[in-house]
mmCIF file of C-alpha atoms and ligand atoms in Angstrom:
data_model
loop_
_atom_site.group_PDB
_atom_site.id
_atom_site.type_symbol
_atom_site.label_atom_id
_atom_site.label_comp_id
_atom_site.label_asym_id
_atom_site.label_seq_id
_atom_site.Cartn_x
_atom_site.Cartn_y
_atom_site.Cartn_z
ATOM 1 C CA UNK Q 1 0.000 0.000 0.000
ATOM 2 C CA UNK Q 2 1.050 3.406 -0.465
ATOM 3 C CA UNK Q 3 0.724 6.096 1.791
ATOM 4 C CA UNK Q 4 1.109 9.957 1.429
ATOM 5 C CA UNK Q 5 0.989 12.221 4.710
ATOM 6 C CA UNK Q 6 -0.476 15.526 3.684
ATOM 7 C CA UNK Q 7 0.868 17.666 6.682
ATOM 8 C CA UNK Q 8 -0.652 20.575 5.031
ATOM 9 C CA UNK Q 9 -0.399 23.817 7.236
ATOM 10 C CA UNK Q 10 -0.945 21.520 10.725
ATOM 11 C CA UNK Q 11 2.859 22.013 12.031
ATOM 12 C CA UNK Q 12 5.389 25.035 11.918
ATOM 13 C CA UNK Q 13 8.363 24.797 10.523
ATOM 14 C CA UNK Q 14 10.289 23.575 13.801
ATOM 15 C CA UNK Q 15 7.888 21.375 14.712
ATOM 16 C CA UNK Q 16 8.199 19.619 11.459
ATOM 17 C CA UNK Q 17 11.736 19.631 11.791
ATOM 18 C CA UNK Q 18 11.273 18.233 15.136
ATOM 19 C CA UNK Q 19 8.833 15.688 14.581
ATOM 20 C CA UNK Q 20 10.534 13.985 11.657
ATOM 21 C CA UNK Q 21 14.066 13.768 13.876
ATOM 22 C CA UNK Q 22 11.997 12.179 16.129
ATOM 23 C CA UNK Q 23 10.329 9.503 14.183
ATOM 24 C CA UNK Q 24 10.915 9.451 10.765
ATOM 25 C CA UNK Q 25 13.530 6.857 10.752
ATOM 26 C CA UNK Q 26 10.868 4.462 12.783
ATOM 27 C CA UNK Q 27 7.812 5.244 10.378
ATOM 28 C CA UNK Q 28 10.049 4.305 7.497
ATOM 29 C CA UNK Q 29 11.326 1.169 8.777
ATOM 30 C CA UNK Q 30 7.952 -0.079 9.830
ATOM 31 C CA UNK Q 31 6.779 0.640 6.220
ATOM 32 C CA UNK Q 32 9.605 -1.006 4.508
ATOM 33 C CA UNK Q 33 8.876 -3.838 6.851
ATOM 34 C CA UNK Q 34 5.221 -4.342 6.156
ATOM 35 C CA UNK Q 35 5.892 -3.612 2.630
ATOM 36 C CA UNK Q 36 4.165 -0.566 2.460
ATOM 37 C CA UNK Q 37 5.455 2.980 0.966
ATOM 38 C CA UNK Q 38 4.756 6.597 2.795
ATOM 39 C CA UNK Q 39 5.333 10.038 0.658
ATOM 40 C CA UNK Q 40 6.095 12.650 3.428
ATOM 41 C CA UNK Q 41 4.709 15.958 2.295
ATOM 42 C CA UNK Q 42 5.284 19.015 4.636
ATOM 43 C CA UNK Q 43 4.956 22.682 4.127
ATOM 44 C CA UNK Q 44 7.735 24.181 1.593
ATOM 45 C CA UNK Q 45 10.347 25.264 3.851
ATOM 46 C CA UNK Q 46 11.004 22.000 5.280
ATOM 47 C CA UNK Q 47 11.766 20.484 1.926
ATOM 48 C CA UNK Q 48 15.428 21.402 2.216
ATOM 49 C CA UNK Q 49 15.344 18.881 5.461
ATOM 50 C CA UNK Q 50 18.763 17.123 5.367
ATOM 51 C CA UNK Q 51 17.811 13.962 5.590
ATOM 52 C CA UNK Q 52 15.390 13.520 2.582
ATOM 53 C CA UNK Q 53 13.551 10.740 2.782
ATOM 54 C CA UNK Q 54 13.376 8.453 -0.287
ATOM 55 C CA UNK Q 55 9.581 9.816 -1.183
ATOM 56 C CA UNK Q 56 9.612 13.610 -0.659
ATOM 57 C CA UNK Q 57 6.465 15.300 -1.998
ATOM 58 C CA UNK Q 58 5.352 19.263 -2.226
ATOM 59 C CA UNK Q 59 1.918 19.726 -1.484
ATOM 60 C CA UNK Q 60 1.465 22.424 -4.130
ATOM 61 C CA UNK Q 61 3.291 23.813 -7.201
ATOM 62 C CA UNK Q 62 2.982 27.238 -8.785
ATOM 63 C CA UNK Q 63 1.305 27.069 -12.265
ATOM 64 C CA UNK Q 64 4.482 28.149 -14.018
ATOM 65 C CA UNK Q 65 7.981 27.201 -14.223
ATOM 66 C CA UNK Q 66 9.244 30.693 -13.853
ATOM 67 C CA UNK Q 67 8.194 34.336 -13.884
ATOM 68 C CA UNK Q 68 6.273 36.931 -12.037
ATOM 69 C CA UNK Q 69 4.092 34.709 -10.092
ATOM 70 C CA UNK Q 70 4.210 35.768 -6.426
ATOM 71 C CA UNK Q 71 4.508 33.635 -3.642
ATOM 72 C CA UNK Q 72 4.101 30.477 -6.355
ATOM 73 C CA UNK Q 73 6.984 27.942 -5.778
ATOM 74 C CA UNK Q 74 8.301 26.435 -8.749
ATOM 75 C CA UNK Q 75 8.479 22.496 -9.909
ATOM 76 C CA UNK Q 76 12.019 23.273 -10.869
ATOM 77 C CA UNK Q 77 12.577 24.343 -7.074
ATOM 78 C CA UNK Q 78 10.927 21.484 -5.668
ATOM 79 C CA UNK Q 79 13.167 18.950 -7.554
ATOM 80 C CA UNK Q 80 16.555 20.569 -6.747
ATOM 81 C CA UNK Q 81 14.800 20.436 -3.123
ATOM 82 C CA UNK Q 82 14.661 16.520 -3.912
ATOM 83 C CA UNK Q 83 10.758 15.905 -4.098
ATOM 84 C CA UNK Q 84 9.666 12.839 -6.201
ATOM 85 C CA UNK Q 85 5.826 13.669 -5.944
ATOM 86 C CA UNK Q 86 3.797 17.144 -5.905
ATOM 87 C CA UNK Q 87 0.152 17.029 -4.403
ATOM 88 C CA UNK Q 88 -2.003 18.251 -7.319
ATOM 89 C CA UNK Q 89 -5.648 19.518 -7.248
ATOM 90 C CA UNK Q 90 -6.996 19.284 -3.630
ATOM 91 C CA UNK Q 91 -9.472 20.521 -2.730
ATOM 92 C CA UNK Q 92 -8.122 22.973 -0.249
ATOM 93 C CA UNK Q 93 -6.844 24.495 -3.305
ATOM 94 C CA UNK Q 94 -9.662 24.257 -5.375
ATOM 95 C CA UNK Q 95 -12.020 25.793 -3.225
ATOM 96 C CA UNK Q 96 -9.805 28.063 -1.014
ATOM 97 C CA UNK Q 97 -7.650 29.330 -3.673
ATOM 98 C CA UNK Q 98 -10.349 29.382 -7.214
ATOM 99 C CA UNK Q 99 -7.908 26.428 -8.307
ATOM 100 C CA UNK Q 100 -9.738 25.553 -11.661
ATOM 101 C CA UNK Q 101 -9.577 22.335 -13.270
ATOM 102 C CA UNK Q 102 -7.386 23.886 -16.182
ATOM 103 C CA UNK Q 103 -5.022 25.009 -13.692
ATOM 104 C CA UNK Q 104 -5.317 21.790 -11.960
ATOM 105 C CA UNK Q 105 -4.348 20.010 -15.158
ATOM 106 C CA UNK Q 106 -1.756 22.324 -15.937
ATOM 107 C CA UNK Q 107 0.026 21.585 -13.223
ATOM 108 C CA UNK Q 108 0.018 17.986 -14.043
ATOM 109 C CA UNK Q 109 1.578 18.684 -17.109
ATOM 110 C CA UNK Q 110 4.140 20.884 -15.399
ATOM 111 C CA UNK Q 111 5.206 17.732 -13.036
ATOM 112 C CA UNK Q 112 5.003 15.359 -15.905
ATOM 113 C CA UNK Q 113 7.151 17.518 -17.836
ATOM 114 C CA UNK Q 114 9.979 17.803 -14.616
ATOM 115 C CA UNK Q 115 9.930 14.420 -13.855
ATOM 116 C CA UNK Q 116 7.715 14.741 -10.719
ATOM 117 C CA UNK Q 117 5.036 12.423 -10.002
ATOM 118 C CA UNK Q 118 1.598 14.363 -9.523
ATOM 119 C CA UNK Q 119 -0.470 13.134 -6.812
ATOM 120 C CA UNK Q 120 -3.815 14.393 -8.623
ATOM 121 C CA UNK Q 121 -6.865 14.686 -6.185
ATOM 122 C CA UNK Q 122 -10.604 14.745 -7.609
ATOM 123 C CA UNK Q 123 -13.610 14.576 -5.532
ATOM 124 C CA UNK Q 124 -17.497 15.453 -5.559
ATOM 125 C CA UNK Q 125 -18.601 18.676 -2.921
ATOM 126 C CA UNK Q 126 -21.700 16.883 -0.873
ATOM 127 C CA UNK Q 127 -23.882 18.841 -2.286
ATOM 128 C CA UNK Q 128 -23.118 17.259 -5.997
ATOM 129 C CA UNK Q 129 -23.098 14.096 -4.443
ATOM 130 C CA UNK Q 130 -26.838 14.242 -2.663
ATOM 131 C CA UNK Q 131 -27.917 15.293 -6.064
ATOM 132 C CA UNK Q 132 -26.519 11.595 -7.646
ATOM 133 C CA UNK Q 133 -23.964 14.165 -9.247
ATOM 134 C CA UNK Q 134 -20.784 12.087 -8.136
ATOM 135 C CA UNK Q 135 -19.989 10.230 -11.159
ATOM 136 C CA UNK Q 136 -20.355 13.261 -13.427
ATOM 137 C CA UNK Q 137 -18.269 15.337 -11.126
ATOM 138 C CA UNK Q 138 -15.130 13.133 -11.257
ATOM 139 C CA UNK Q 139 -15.836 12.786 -15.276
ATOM 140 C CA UNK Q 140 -15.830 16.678 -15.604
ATOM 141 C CA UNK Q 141 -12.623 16.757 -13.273
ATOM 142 C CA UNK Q 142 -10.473 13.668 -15.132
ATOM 143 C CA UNK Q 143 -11.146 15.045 -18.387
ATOM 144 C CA UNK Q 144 -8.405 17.825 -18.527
ATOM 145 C CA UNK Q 145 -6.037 15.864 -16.779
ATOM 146 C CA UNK Q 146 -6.345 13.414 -18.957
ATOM 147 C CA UNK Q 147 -6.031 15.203 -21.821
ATOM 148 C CA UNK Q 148 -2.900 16.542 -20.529
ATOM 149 C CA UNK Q 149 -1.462 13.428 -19.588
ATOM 150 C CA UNK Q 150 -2.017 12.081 -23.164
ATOM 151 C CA UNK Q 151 -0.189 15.105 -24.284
ATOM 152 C CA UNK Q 152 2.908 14.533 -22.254
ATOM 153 C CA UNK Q 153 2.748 10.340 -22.628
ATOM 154 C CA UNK Q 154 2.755 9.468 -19.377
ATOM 155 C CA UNK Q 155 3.192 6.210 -18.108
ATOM 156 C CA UNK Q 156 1.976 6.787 -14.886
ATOM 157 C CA UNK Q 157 -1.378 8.157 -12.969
ATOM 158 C CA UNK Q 158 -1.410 8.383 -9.048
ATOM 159 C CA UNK Q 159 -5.012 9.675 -8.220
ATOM 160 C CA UNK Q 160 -6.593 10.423 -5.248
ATOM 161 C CA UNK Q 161 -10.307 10.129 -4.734
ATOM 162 C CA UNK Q 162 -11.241 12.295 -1.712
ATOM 163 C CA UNK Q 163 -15.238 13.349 -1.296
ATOM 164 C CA UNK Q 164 -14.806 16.816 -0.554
ATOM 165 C CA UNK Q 165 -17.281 16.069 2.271
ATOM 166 C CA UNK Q 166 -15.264 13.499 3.804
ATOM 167 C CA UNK Q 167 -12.180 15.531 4.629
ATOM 168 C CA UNK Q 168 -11.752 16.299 7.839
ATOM 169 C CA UNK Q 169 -15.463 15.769 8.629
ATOM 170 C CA UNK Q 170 -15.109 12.201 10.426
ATOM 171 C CA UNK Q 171 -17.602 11.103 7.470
ATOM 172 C CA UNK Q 172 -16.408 8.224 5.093
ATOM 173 C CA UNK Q 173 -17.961 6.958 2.314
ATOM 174 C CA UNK Q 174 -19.054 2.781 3.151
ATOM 175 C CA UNK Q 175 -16.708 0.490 1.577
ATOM 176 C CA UNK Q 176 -19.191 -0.681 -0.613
ATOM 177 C CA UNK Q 177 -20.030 2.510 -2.130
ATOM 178 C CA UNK Q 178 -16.039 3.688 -2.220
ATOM 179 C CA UNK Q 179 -15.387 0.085 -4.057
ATOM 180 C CA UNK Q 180 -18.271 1.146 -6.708
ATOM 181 C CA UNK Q 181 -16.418 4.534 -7.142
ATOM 182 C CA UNK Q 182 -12.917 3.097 -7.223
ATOM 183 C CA UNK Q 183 -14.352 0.441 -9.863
ATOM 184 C CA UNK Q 184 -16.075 3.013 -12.128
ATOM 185 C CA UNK Q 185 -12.765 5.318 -11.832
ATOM 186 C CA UNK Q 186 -10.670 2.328 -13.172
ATOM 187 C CA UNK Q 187 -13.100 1.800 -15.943
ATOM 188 C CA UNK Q 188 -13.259 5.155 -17.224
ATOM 189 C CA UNK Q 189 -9.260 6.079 -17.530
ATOM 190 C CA UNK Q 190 -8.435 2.333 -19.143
ATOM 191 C CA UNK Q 191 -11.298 3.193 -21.536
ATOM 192 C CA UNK Q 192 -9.870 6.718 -22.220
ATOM 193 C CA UNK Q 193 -5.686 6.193 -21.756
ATOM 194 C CA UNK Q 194 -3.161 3.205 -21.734
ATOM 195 C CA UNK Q 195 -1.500 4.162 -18.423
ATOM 196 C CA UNK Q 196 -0.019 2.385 -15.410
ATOM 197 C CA UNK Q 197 -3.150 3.795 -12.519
ATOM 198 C CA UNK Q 198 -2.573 3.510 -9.180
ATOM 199 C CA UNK Q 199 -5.761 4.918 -7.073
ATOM 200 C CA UNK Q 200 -5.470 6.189 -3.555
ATOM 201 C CA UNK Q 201 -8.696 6.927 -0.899
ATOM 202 C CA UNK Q 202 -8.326 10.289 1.199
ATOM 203 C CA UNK Q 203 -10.995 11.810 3.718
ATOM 204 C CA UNK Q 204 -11.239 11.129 7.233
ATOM 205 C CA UNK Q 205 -9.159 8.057 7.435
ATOM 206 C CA UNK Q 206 -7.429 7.502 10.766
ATOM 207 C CA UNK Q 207 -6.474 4.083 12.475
ATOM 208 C CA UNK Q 208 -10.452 2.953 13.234
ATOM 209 C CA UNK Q 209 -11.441 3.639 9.607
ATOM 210 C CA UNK Q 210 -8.571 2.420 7.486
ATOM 211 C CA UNK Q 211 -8.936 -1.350 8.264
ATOM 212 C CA UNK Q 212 -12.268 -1.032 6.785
ATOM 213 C CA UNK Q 213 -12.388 1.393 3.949
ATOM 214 C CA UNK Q 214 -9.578 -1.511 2.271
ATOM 215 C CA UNK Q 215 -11.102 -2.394 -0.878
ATOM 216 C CA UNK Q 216 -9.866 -4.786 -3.337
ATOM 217 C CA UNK Q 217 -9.217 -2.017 -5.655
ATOM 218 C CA UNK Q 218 -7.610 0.185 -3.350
ATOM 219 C CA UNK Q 219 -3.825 1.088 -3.980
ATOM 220 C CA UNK Q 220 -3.739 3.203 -0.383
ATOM 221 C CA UNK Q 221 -4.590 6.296 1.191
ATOM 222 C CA UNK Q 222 -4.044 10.091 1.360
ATOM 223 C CA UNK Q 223 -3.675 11.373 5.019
ATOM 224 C CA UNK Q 224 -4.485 14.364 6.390
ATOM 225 C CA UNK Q 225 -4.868 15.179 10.011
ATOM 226 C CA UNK Q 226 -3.768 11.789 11.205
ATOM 227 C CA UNK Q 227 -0.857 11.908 9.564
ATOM 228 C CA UNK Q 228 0.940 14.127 12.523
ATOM 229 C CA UNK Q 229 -0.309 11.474 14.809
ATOM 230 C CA UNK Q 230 2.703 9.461 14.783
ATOM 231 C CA UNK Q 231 1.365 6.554 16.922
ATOM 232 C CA UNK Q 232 -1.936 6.701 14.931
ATOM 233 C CA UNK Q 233 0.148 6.646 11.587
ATOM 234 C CA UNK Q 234 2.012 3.357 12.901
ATOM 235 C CA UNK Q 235 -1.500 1.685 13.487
ATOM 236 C CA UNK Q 236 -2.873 2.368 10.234
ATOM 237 C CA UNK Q 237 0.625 1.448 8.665
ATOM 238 C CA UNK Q 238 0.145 -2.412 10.663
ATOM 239 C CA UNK Q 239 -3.484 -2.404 9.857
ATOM 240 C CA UNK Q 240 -3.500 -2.444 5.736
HETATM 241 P P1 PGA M 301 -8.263 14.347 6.413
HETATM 242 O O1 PGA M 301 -7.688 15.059 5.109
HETATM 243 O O2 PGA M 301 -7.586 13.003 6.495
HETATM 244 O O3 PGA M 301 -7.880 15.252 7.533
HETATM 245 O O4 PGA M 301 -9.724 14.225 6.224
HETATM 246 C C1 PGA M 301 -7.417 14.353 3.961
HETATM 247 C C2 PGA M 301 -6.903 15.315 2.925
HETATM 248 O O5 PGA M 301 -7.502 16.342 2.703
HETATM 249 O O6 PGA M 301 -5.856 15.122 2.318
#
């Protein structure tokens, strides 16, 4: 299974710092020993960390290479800083930020171009979903990225599904309605692209959910807030 810790903005920059000295080296060998994978991604200044681990990831990229683009940080940047991955899409930055799917998919293109691997989120708001809009939704959203991927040949798709009403709600869709989704997901992009998918599950997990939300399509999850919970982290690692 593979597992990506979205810090987002939960820790300052020392107590990043701090909290990876102090357990880092224990999370990792627990994963390589259950044969599992975890993709740290903290806030941009800790990127420079000394002791990269082997899956670094940004959790945001600036939507160009270069220019006048203030406060953007640049895919170029984050791969001298030694990320492998860039978090692409959530919905933190849709919805906080105006992220549109163009941009989204832009950004995709911008990783695939550098040699980054996008970690592409897509997701239905609940609204959509109590109007039996899901489906649609996540159509509407793959499209451009898809196009985009095509454009660039990639080999490679690491997608997220996170309900925008499952993150950090405690709400989770049932496993038999995330298998269903998961399922339909696969369909569409091997019906639309030859490309190696793995699919990951974010929203609400933490070590009581995880266990259950396992489908047999699942390739692992996306973690927000329990992802600073280092003992929680080690139970979900041991339970998939
Ligand atoms: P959550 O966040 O686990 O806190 O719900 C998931 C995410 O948004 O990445």
């Amino acid at each position: 299974m593979l597992f990506v810790a979205n810090w987002k903005m939960q820790l300052t920059h020392n107590e990043s710092i701090k909290w990876l000295e102090d357990h880092f080296d224990d999370l990792q060998k627990l994963c390589e020993a259950e044969s599992h994978n975890l993709i740290m991604c903290p806030s941009f200044t800790v990127l420079p960390w000394e002791k990269k681990p082997k899956a670094w990831g940004a959790q945001n990229c600036g939507i160009k290479e270069k220019g006048p683009y203030t406060g953007d940080v640049s895919v170029l940047t984050l791969k001298e800083l030694g990320c492998s991955h860039v978090i692409v899409g959530h919905s933190e930055r849709r919805r906080y930020y105006d992220e549109t799917p163009e941009q989204t998919a832009h950004k995709v293109g911008l990783c695939k171009k550098n040699g980054l691997e996008p970690i592409i989120c897509i997701g239905e708001m609940e609204d959509e979903r109590n109007e039996g809009r899901t489906l649609d939704v996540l159509r509407e959203q793959l499209e451009p990225i898809l196009e985009v991927l095509r454009e660039y040949d990639a080999k490679t798709l690491l997608l997220t599904y996170e309900p925008v009403w499952a993150i950090g709600t405690g709400k989770t869709p049932s496993p038999d309605e995330l298998a269903e989704i998961l399922n339909w997901l696969y369909v569409f992009i091997e019906d639309s692209i030859k490309i190696d998918t793995t699919i990951l599950y974010g929203g609400s997990v933490n070590e009581y959910s995880a266990g259950d939300l396992i489908t047999t399509s699942i390739d692992g999850f996306l973690l927000g807030k329990v992802s600073i919970d280092p003992e929680a982290l080690k139970k979900i690692i041991l339970s998939c």
